[in-house]
Short mmCIF file of C-alpha atoms in Angstrom, two decimals:
data_model
loop_
_atom_site.label_atom_id
_atom_site.label_comp_id
_atom_site.label_asym_id
_atom_site.label_seq_id
_atom_site.Cartn_x
_atom_site.Cartn_y
_atom_site.Cartn_z
CA MET N 1 79.46 -151.24 22.53
CA THR N 2 80.43 -152.06 18.97
CA HIS N 3 81.03 -149.25 16.50
CA ARG N 4 81.54 -149.47 12.76
CA PHE N 5 81.86 -146.57 10.36
CA GLU N 6 82.20 -146.63 6.59
CA ASN N 7 82.48 -143.86 4.03
CA HIS N 8 81.16 -144.91 0.62
CA ASP N 9 81.90 -142.95 -2.55
CA LEU N 10 79.16 -142.15 -5.03
CA VAL N 11 79.06 -140.29 -8.33
CA THR N 12 75.67 -138.76 -8.99
CA GLU N 13 74.50 -138.24 -12.55
CA HIS N 14 71.82 -135.57 -12.44
CA ALA N 15 69.65 -133.39 -10.19
CA SER N 16 67.05 -135.24 -8.11
CA GLN N 17 68.71 -138.59 -8.74
CA MET N 18 67.91 -141.07 -5.99
CA ILE N 19 70.60 -143.72 -5.56
CA ASP N 20 69.50 -146.81 -3.67
CA VAL N 21 72.08 -147.40 -0.91
CA THR N 22 70.09 -150.02 1.02
CA ASP N 23 72.51 -152.80 0.16
CA ASP N 24 75.47 -150.65 1.23
CA VAL N 25 73.83 -150.14 4.63
CA ARG N 26 72.94 -153.83 4.98
CA GLN N 27 76.55 -154.79 4.27
CA VAL N 28 77.86 -152.45 6.95
CA VAL N 29 75.37 -153.91 9.45
CA GLU N 30 76.56 -157.40 8.53
CA ARG N 31 80.25 -156.51 8.79
CA SER N 32 79.63 -154.83 12.18
CA GLN N 33 78.14 -158.06 13.59
CA VAL N 34 75.83 -155.84 15.66
CA GLN N 35 72.69 -157.70 16.71
CA ASN N 36 70.80 -154.87 18.41
CA GLY N 37 71.48 -151.20 17.83
CA MET N 38 71.00 -148.62 15.14
CA ALA N 39 72.31 -147.51 11.78
CA VAL N 40 72.78 -143.84 10.94
CA VAL N 41 73.00 -143.01 7.23
CA TYR N 42 74.38 -139.50 6.87
CA SER N 43 75.03 -137.06 4.03
CA PRO N 44 78.00 -134.72 4.71
CA HIS N 45 76.80 -132.39 1.91
CA THR N 46 74.62 -129.28 2.08
CA THR N 47 72.85 -130.04 -1.20
CA CYS N 48 71.97 -133.73 -0.76
CA SER N 49 69.55 -135.68 1.39
CA ILE N 50 68.94 -139.19 2.68
CA LEU N 51 65.38 -140.43 2.09
CA ILE N 52 63.43 -143.59 2.83
CA ASN N 53 60.70 -144.46 0.37
CA GLU N 54 59.61 -146.97 -2.28
CA HIS N 55 61.93 -147.88 -5.16
CA GLU N 56 59.52 -147.01 -7.98
CA ASP N 57 60.54 -144.87 -10.92
CA GLY N 58 57.22 -143.03 -11.12
CA PHE N 59 57.50 -141.88 -7.52
CA LYS N 60 61.05 -140.69 -8.13
CA ALA N 61 59.93 -138.58 -11.10
CA ASP N 62 56.91 -137.27 -9.14
CA PHE N 63 59.21 -136.26 -6.30
CA ALA N 64 61.55 -134.42 -8.69
CA ASP N 65 58.49 -132.50 -9.97
CA LEU N 66 57.45 -131.66 -6.41
CA LEU N 67 60.90 -130.29 -5.58
CA GLU N 68 60.79 -128.18 -8.73
CA ARG N 69 57.45 -126.70 -7.67
CA VAL N 70 58.62 -126.02 -4.12
CA ALA N 71 61.99 -124.47 -5.02
CA PRO N 72 62.35 -123.98 -8.80
CA ALA N 73 65.77 -124.46 -10.36
CA VAL N 74 65.02 -121.87 -13.05
CA GLY N 75 63.01 -118.67 -13.15
CA ALA N 76 63.24 -117.83 -9.44
CA TYR N 77 65.49 -115.29 -7.72
CA TYR N 78 67.74 -116.55 -4.91
CA ARG N 79 70.02 -114.31 -2.88
CA HIS N 80 72.37 -117.28 -2.55
CA ASP N 81 73.03 -117.00 -6.31
CA ASP N 82 73.27 -113.20 -6.48
CA LEU N 83 76.99 -112.49 -6.49
CA SER N 84 76.27 -108.74 -6.42
CA VAL N 85 75.24 -109.15 -2.77
CA ARG N 86 76.78 -112.42 -1.60
CA THR N 87 80.01 -112.33 0.40
CA GLN N 88 80.28 -115.76 2.06
CA GLY N 89 81.38 -119.16 0.80
CA ILE N 90 82.34 -118.08 -2.72
CA GLU N 91 84.58 -120.41 -4.69
CA ASP N 92 85.91 -120.52 -8.24
CA GLU N 93 82.91 -122.44 -9.51
CA THR N 94 80.17 -120.61 -7.58
CA ALA N 95 79.26 -118.30 -10.47
CA ASP N 96 79.05 -121.13 -12.98
CA PHE N 97 76.81 -123.41 -10.93
CA PRO N 98 74.12 -121.46 -9.07
CA ASN N 99 72.50 -123.79 -6.55
CA GLY N 100 70.29 -121.67 -4.29
CA HIS N 101 67.38 -123.98 -5.07
CA SER N 102 69.48 -127.00 -4.01
CA HIS N 103 70.12 -125.50 -0.58
CA LEU N 104 66.41 -124.79 -0.10
CA ARG N 105 65.48 -128.33 -1.06
CA SER N 106 68.05 -129.80 1.30
CA GLY N 107 66.76 -127.49 4.04
CA LEU N 108 63.38 -129.19 3.73
CA LEU N 109 64.71 -132.74 3.54
CA PRO N 110 66.64 -134.85 6.06
CA SER N 111 70.44 -134.97 6.14
CA SER N 112 70.30 -138.41 7.73
CA GLN N 113 68.13 -141.39 8.58
CA THR N 114 68.31 -143.50 11.71
CA ILE N 115 67.10 -147.10 11.42
CA PRO N 116 66.85 -149.60 14.28
CA ILE N 117 68.77 -152.88 14.03
CA VAL N 118 67.07 -155.85 15.72
CA ASP N 119 68.39 -159.41 15.68
CA GLY N 120 71.07 -158.37 13.21
CA ARG N 121 68.66 -156.85 10.70
CA LEU N 122 67.51 -153.36 9.75
CA THR N 123 63.83 -152.91 10.61
CA LEU N 124 63.02 -151.57 7.15
CA GLY N 125 59.46 -152.28 6.07
CA ARG N 126 58.63 -154.37 3.01
CA TRP N 127 58.63 -151.42 0.57
CA GLN N 128 61.22 -149.24 2.25
CA ARG N 129 64.52 -148.52 0.58
CA ILE N 130 67.18 -146.01 1.62
CA PHE N 131 68.12 -143.41 -0.99
CA PHE N 132 70.94 -140.93 -1.33
CA CYS N 133 69.27 -138.01 -3.07
CA GLU N 134 71.24 -135.53 -5.19
CA LEU N 135 69.70 -132.04 -4.99
CA ASP N 136 72.37 -130.26 -7.04
CA ARG N 137 74.05 -131.44 -10.26
CA SER N 138 76.23 -134.46 -11.13
CA ARG N 139 78.97 -134.56 -8.51
CA LYS N 140 81.30 -136.79 -6.55
CA ARG N 141 79.62 -137.50 -3.21
CA LYS N 142 80.01 -139.51 -0.04
CA VAL N 143 77.47 -141.34 2.07
CA LEU N 144 78.50 -142.05 5.66
CA ILE N 145 77.20 -145.22 7.28
CA GLN N 146 77.54 -145.78 11.01
CA VAL N 147 76.42 -148.76 13.06
CA ILE N 148 76.32 -148.70 16.85
CA GLY N 149 75.13 -151.45 19.16
CA GLU N 150 76.01 -154.85 20.55
CA MET R 1 74.22 -151.32 26.87
CA THR R 2 70.54 -152.02 27.35
CA HIS R 3 68.31 -152.52 24.33
CA ARG R 4 64.54 -152.79 24.19
CA PHE R 5 62.42 -153.02 21.07
CA GLU R 6 58.65 -153.10 20.76
CA ASN R 7 56.36 -153.28 17.77
CA HIS R 8 52.97 -151.68 18.44
CA ASP R 9 49.95 -152.26 16.20
CA LEU R 10 47.76 -149.39 15.08
CA VAL R 11 44.68 -149.10 12.91
CA THR R 12 44.43 -145.72 11.24
CA GLU R 13 41.02 -144.32 10.34
CA HIS R 14 41.60 -141.73 7.63
CA ALA R 15 44.19 -139.78 5.65
CA SER R 16 46.26 -137.27 7.63
CA GLN R 17 45.19 -138.78 10.95
CA MET R 18 47.74 -138.12 13.69
CA ILE R 19 47.71 -140.76 16.40
CA ASP R 20 49.36 -139.70 19.65
CA VAL R 21 51.85 -142.46 20.56
CA THR R 22 53.66 -140.54 23.31
CA ASP R 23 52.35 -142.82 26.06
CA ASP R 24 53.41 -145.89 24.08
CA VAL R 25 56.95 -144.52 23.89
CA ARG R 26 57.00 -143.55 27.57
CA GLN R 27 55.96 -147.07 28.53
CA VAL R 28 58.76 -148.62 26.50
CA VAL R 29 61.26 -146.28 28.14
CA GLU R 30 59.93 -147.30 31.56
CA ARG R 31 60.02 -151.02 30.77
CA SER R 32 63.57 -150.68 29.43
CA GLN R 33 64.78 -149.19 32.75
CA VAL R 34 67.21 -147.11 30.70
CA GLN R 35 68.29 -143.98 32.59
CA ASN R 36 70.39 -142.30 29.90
CA GLY R 37 70.13 -143.04 26.22
CA MET R 38 67.75 -142.44 23.35
CA ALA R 39 64.44 -143.56 21.94
CA VAL R 40 63.92 -144.08 18.21
CA VAL R 41 60.29 -144.07 17.03
CA TYR R 42 60.18 -145.52 13.53
CA SER R 43 57.56 -146.04 10.84
CA PRO R 44 58.25 -149.09 8.63
CA HIS R 45 55.78 -147.79 6.01
CA THR R 46 56.42 -145.70 2.88
CA THR R 47 53.21 -143.69 3.28
CA CYS R 48 53.35 -142.74 6.99
CA SER R 49 55.46 -140.42 9.08
CA ILE R 50 56.45 -139.80 12.70
CA LEU R 51 55.99 -136.18 13.79
CA ILE R 52 56.56 -134.19 16.97
CA ASN R 53 54.21 -131.27 17.54
CA GLU R 54 51.41 -129.94 19.73
CA HIS R 55 48.32 -132.02 20.40
CA GLU R 56 45.79 -129.45 19.21
CA ASP R 57 43.01 -130.33 16.81
CA GLY R 58 43.20 -127.03 14.89
CA PHE R 59 46.88 -127.59 14.10
CA LYS R 60 46.14 -131.13 12.93
CA ALA R 61 43.48 -129.87 10.52
CA ASP R 62 45.75 -127.03 9.34
CA PHE R 63 48.52 -129.55 8.67
CA ALA R 64 46.16 -131.76 6.66
CA ASP R 65 45.29 -128.70 4.55
CA LEU R 66 48.98 -127.92 4.05
CA LEU R 67 49.70 -131.46 2.84
CA GLU R 68 46.78 -131.21 0.41
CA ARG R 69 48.21 -127.98 -1.01
CA VAL R 70 51.74 -129.41 -1.33
CA ALA R 71 50.75 -132.76 -2.89
CA PRO R 72 47.03 -132.85 -3.73
CA ALA R 73 45.18 -136.15 -3.35
CA VAL R 74 42.82 -135.30 -6.20
CA GLY R 75 43.17 -133.38 -9.44
CA ALA R 76 46.92 -133.89 -9.90
CA TYR R 77 48.72 -136.33 -12.21
CA TYR R 78 51.21 -138.73 -10.61
CA ARG R 79 53.28 -141.21 -12.60
CA HIS R 80 53.15 -143.49 -9.55
CA ASP R 81 49.40 -143.89 -10.18
CA ASP R 82 49.58 -144.21 -13.99
CA LEU R 83 49.36 -147.96 -14.63
CA SER R 84 49.85 -147.37 -18.34
CA VAL R 85 53.51 -146.57 -17.60
CA ARG R 86 54.23 -148.09 -14.19
CA THR R 87 55.99 -151.44 -14.01
CA GLN R 88 57.29 -151.72 -10.42
CA GLY R 89 55.63 -152.64 -7.14
CA ILE R 90 52.17 -153.38 -8.55
CA GLU R 91 49.83 -155.40 -6.36
CA ASP R 92 46.20 -156.50 -6.57
CA GLU R 93 44.97 -153.35 -4.87
CA THR R 94 47.26 -150.81 -6.57
CA ALA R 95 44.69 -149.78 -9.19
CA ASP R 96 41.94 -149.31 -6.61
CA PHE R 97 43.91 -147.15 -4.20
CA PRO R 98 46.15 -144.64 -6.02
CA ASN R 99 48.54 -143.13 -3.48
CA GLY R 100 51.15 -141.17 -5.42
CA HIS R 101 50.35 -138.14 -3.25
CA SER R 102 50.96 -140.22 -0.09
CA HIS R 103 54.47 -141.15 -1.24
CA LEU R 104 55.29 -137.50 -1.97
CA ARG R 105 54.05 -136.40 1.44
CA SER R 106 56.06 -139.10 3.18
CA GLY R 107 59.10 -138.06 1.14
CA LEU R 108 58.86 -134.61 2.72
CA LEU R 109 58.23 -135.83 6.27
CA PRO R 110 60.40 -137.86 8.66
CA SER R 111 60.20 -141.66 8.87
CA SER R 112 61.43 -141.53 12.45
CA GLN R 113 62.14 -139.34 15.44
CA THR R 114 65.04 -139.69 17.86
CA ILE R 115 64.48 -138.37 21.39
CA PRO R 116 67.09 -138.23 24.16
CA ILE R 117 66.38 -140.03 27.45
CA VAL R 118 67.89 -138.37 30.51
CA ASP R 119 67.40 -139.59 34.09
CA GLY R 120 64.86 -142.11 32.88
CA ARG R 121 62.68 -139.58 31.05
CA LEU R 122 62.18 -138.48 27.46
CA THR R 123 63.36 -134.88 27.02
CA LEU R 124 60.10 -133.86 25.33
CA GLY R 125 59.20 -130.22 25.86
CA ARG R 126 56.02 -129.14 27.61
CA TRP R 127 53.89 -129.02 24.44
CA GLN R 128 55.60 -131.80 22.48
CA ARG R 129 53.76 -134.99 21.68
CA ILE R 130 54.86 -137.78 19.34
CA PHE R 131 52.45 -138.62 16.51
CA PHE R 132 52.15 -141.48 14.07
CA CYS R 133 50.83 -139.76 10.95
CA GLU R 134 48.83 -141.65 8.30
CA LEU R 135 49.50 -140.25 4.83
CA ASP R 136 47.45 -142.80 2.89
CA ARG R 137 44.00 -144.21 3.79
CA SER R 138 42.68 -146.25 6.74
CA ARG R 139 45.08 -149.15 7.17
CA LYS R 140 46.63 -151.55 9.66
CA ARG R 141 50.00 -150.08 10.64
CA LYS R 142 52.92 -150.65 12.97
CA VAL R 143 55.02 -148.22 14.96
CA LEU R 144 58.44 -149.47 16.03
CA ILE R 145 59.83 -148.19 19.32
CA GLN R 146 63.45 -148.77 20.25
CA VAL R 147 65.28 -147.71 23.40
CA ILE R 148 69.07 -147.88 23.72
CA GLY R 149 71.17 -146.76 26.68
CA GLU R 150 72.15 -147.64 30.19
CA MET P 1 78.91 -146.41 27.30
CA THR P 2 79.57 -142.74 27.96
CA HIS P 3 76.68 -140.31 28.11
CA ARG P 4 76.78 -136.52 28.28
CA PHE P 5 73.81 -134.20 28.15
CA GLU P 6 73.76 -130.40 28.12
CA ASN P 7 70.94 -127.92 27.94
CA HIS P 8 72.00 -124.62 26.36
CA ASP P 9 69.93 -121.44 26.64
CA LEU P 10 69.27 -119.25 23.63
CA VAL P 11 67.34 -116.04 23.07
CA THR P 12 66.05 -115.78 19.53
CA GLU P 13 65.53 -112.34 17.97
CA HIS P 14 63.07 -112.81 15.13
CA ALA P 15 61.10 -115.30 13.07
CA SER P 16 63.16 -117.58 10.80
CA GLN P 17 66.38 -116.71 12.62
CA MET P 18 68.98 -119.44 12.29
CA ILE P 19 71.43 -119.54 15.18
CA ASP P 20 74.64 -121.44 14.48
CA VAL P 21 75.10 -123.91 17.36
CA THR P 22 77.88 -125.95 15.77
CA ASP P 23 80.48 -124.78 18.28
CA ASP P 24 78.14 -125.62 21.18
CA VAL P 25 77.83 -129.17 19.85
CA ARG P 26 81.57 -129.51 19.26
CA GLN P 27 82.26 -128.43 22.83
CA VAL P 28 79.89 -131.03 24.24
CA VAL P 29 81.58 -133.71 22.11
CA GLU P 30 84.96 -132.59 23.44
CA ARG P 31 83.80 -132.51 27.08
CA SER P 32 82.25 -135.97 26.68
CA GLN P 33 85.61 -137.44 25.55
CA VAL P 34 83.60 -139.79 23.34
CA GLN P 35 85.72 -141.10 20.46
CA ASN P 36 83.05 -143.05 18.56
CA GLY P 37 79.35 -142.51 18.92
CA MET P 38 76.73 -139.96 17.98
CA ALA P 39 75.46 -136.52 18.88
CA VAL P 40 71.75 -135.74 19.01
CA VAL P 41 70.83 -132.05 18.79
CA TYR P 42 67.22 -131.65 19.88
CA SER P 43 64.67 -128.82 20.08
CA PRO P 44 62.15 -129.27 22.92
CA HIS P 45 59.85 -126.68 21.31
CA THR P 46 56.90 -127.15 18.92
CA THR P 47 57.73 -124.04 16.90
CA CYS P 48 61.48 -124.46 16.33
CA SER P 49 63.64 -126.78 14.27
CA ILE P 50 67.21 -128.03 14.03
CA LEU P 51 68.69 -127.76 10.54
CA ILE P 52 72.00 -128.60 8.89
CA ASN P 53 73.01 -126.38 6.00
CA GLU P 54 75.52 -123.77 4.83
CA HIS P 55 76.22 -120.66 6.91
CA GLU P 56 75.47 -118.13 4.17
CA ASP P 57 73.19 -115.16 4.76
CA GLY P 58 71.59 -115.32 1.30
CA PHE P 59 70.51 -118.92 1.84
CA LYS P 60 69.04 -118.00 5.23
CA ALA P 61 66.95 -115.21 3.69
CA ASP P 62 65.92 -117.49 0.78
CA PHE P 63 64.80 -120.12 3.27
CA ALA P 64 62.74 -117.57 5.23
CA ASP P 65 61.03 -116.65 1.94
CA LEU P 66 60.33 -120.32 1.20
CA LEU P 67 58.74 -120.84 4.62
CA GLU P 68 56.57 -117.77 4.06
CA ARG P 69 55.37 -119.20 0.73
CA VAL P 70 54.65 -122.64 2.20
CA ALA P 71 52.85 -121.45 5.35
CA PRO P 72 52.27 -117.67 5.29
CA ALA P 73 52.45 -115.76 8.56
CA VAL P 74 49.88 -113.24 7.38
CA GLY P 75 46.83 -113.43 5.14
CA ALA P 76 46.05 -117.12 5.69
CA TYR P 77 43.39 -118.68 7.91
CA TYR P 78 44.55 -121.22 10.52
CA ARG P 79 42.20 -123.07 12.84
CA HIS P 80 45.01 -123.08 15.41
CA ASP P 81 44.60 -119.29 15.66
CA ASP P 82 40.78 -119.21 15.62
CA LEU P 83 39.81 -118.84 19.26
CA SER P 84 36.12 -119.08 18.30
CA VAL P 85 36.67 -122.80 17.67
CA ARG P 86 39.87 -123.72 19.54
CA THR P 87 39.57 -125.40 22.95
CA GLN P 88 43.03 -126.93 23.60
CA GLY P 89 46.31 -125.47 24.85
CA ILE P 90 45.11 -121.90 25.34
CA GLU P 91 47.22 -119.65 27.53
CA ASP P 92 47.17 -115.97 28.50
CA GLU P 93 49.25 -114.95 25.51
CA THR P 94 47.67 -117.20 22.86
CA ALA P 95 45.37 -114.49 21.50
CA ASP P 96 48.17 -111.94 21.24
CA PHE P 97 50.63 -114.13 19.39
CA PRO P 98 48.92 -116.31 16.78
CA ASN P 99 51.41 -118.92 15.56
CA GLY P 100 49.49 -121.43 13.48
CA HIS P 101 51.99 -120.88 10.66
CA SER P 102 54.87 -121.65 13.06
CA HIS P 103 53.40 -125.04 13.94
CA LEU P 104 52.97 -125.90 10.25
CA ARG P 105 56.55 -124.94 9.48
CA SER P 106 57.87 -126.99 12.38
CA GLY P 107 55.72 -129.91 11.19
CA LEU P 108 57.66 -129.89 7.92
CA LEU P 109 61.11 -129.47 9.48
CA PRO P 110 63.12 -131.74 11.78
CA SER P 111 62.97 -131.45 15.58
CA SER P 112 66.45 -132.94 15.84
CA GLN P 113 69.58 -133.91 13.97
CA THR P 114 71.75 -136.97 14.60
CA ILE P 115 75.42 -136.69 13.64
CA PRO P 116 78.00 -139.49 13.84
CA ILE P 117 81.13 -138.95 15.95
CA VAL P 118 84.24 -140.72 14.64
CA ASP P 119 87.71 -140.42 16.20
CA GLY P 120 86.43 -137.74 18.54
CA ARG P 121 85.02 -135.52 15.79
CA LEU P 122 81.60 -134.81 14.32
CA THR P 123 81.43 -136.04 10.71
CA LEU P 124 80.08 -132.72 9.46
CA GLY P 125 81.02 -131.95 5.88
CA ARG P 126 83.10 -128.93 4.91
CA TRP P 127 80.12 -126.59 4.45
CA GLN P 128 77.78 -128.08 7.04
CA ARG P 129 76.79 -126.10 10.11
CA ILE P 130 74.12 -126.95 12.67
CA PHE P 131 71.40 -124.34 13.16
CA PHE P 132 68.72 -123.79 15.75
CA CYS P 133 65.88 -122.30 13.71
CA GLU P 134 63.22 -120.06 15.29
CA LEU P 135 59.86 -120.53 13.55
CA ASP P 136 57.83 -118.27 15.86
CA ARG P 137 58.84 -114.85 17.28
CA SER P 138 61.67 -113.69 19.57
CA ARG P 139 61.63 -116.04 22.56
CA LYS P 140 63.74 -117.70 25.21
CA ARG P 141 64.63 -121.16 23.94
CA LYS P 142 66.68 -124.21 24.78
CA VAL P 143 68.75 -126.52 22.60
CA LEU P 144 69.45 -129.97 24.03
CA ILE P 145 72.73 -131.62 23.11
CA GLN P 146 73.34 -135.28 23.85
CA VAL P 147 76.45 -137.34 23.17
CA ILE P 148 76.48 -141.14 23.44
CA GLY P 149 79.38 -143.45 22.68
CA GLU P 150 82.70 -144.68 23.95
#
């Protein structure tokens, strides 16, 4: 079994940004020299997600609107942001950057994607791209890319 | 490590159709002769999803209603379908078949499912079936089935 | 290739309960002695889900509220619960415990999570915990934990 693992740094710019990491994943597959196996693309964050969809700006904006309808960033009450009741996981910056909506959005969306590798290539369809999706604000992030196979 | 990969053709009939592909996956597991490992069931399309749930027609209709509430097919504005602003991924049939809602639905739902294989069998629970879910219109589709293990 | 599979019993107490199973998964990784590979955490139930998020009680309550908005437990009509039309999967207790909303919620949420293992450790981020999420009522449940690697 061959195993390759890479940890790529990202800096996101705004909420709901989708960063196309398809080429990052392809490069790890190539460096692994795995012919048949799978790639796991993983977010180690609780307010990010890994998505597979079309690289089209209209879709990205539509999806940001959908997330805002499902779990609004403003105008909704979240216990996660109510420091009069919250006792867990409080840090210096918690009060300044309420992100209860970000946790809800990430709860609905996948933390990882698994993609088969066949004959040395990801089996992505013609329109499929892999996105790292920021569900909080501009932050330093990591995307973990693992390839396993032979 | 043993690896088996099959590409099964499907023809979907209508939006929100769930096609039970459990037997397809079981057959690939059997042909692979893998005793312990995992199966990945993958959709290479940006407007389909792979789901695991109960094979019960009422649930399927309820789920179609839920998707219509979350991302309506009619009566909502999607930038993805607005050819006065869209510049990416336009094909001959794009104008005739607006599918912004399909992309949103697939953004919320998984592109794949990973199921353990133990003692030569998928660890599906009693009521669990694997579905290929059409989120656009009737189309020719593919479901990719990969088995890895020993 | 090393393979380890464990089946852990749980008893859930109420709808939307999130049971932290991170330590269960870590123990299976340790017992497997796998250094590089992956862990699959899998729910064999059609009305449960496996989530990765922060262990914070406010978030958990916010998420329960979100699920109630998306697929209400009371006051909504579900064909799955209408025994005047349903013909499939009916058991003695089906009439007493309508759970159409539970199936919808599980349709939107993942049945499993896949987490890379590198140098003998899960690559979970600082705030990430793995939860078994009950989407129906108090029930006996199982969480399947599989580790594959070398």
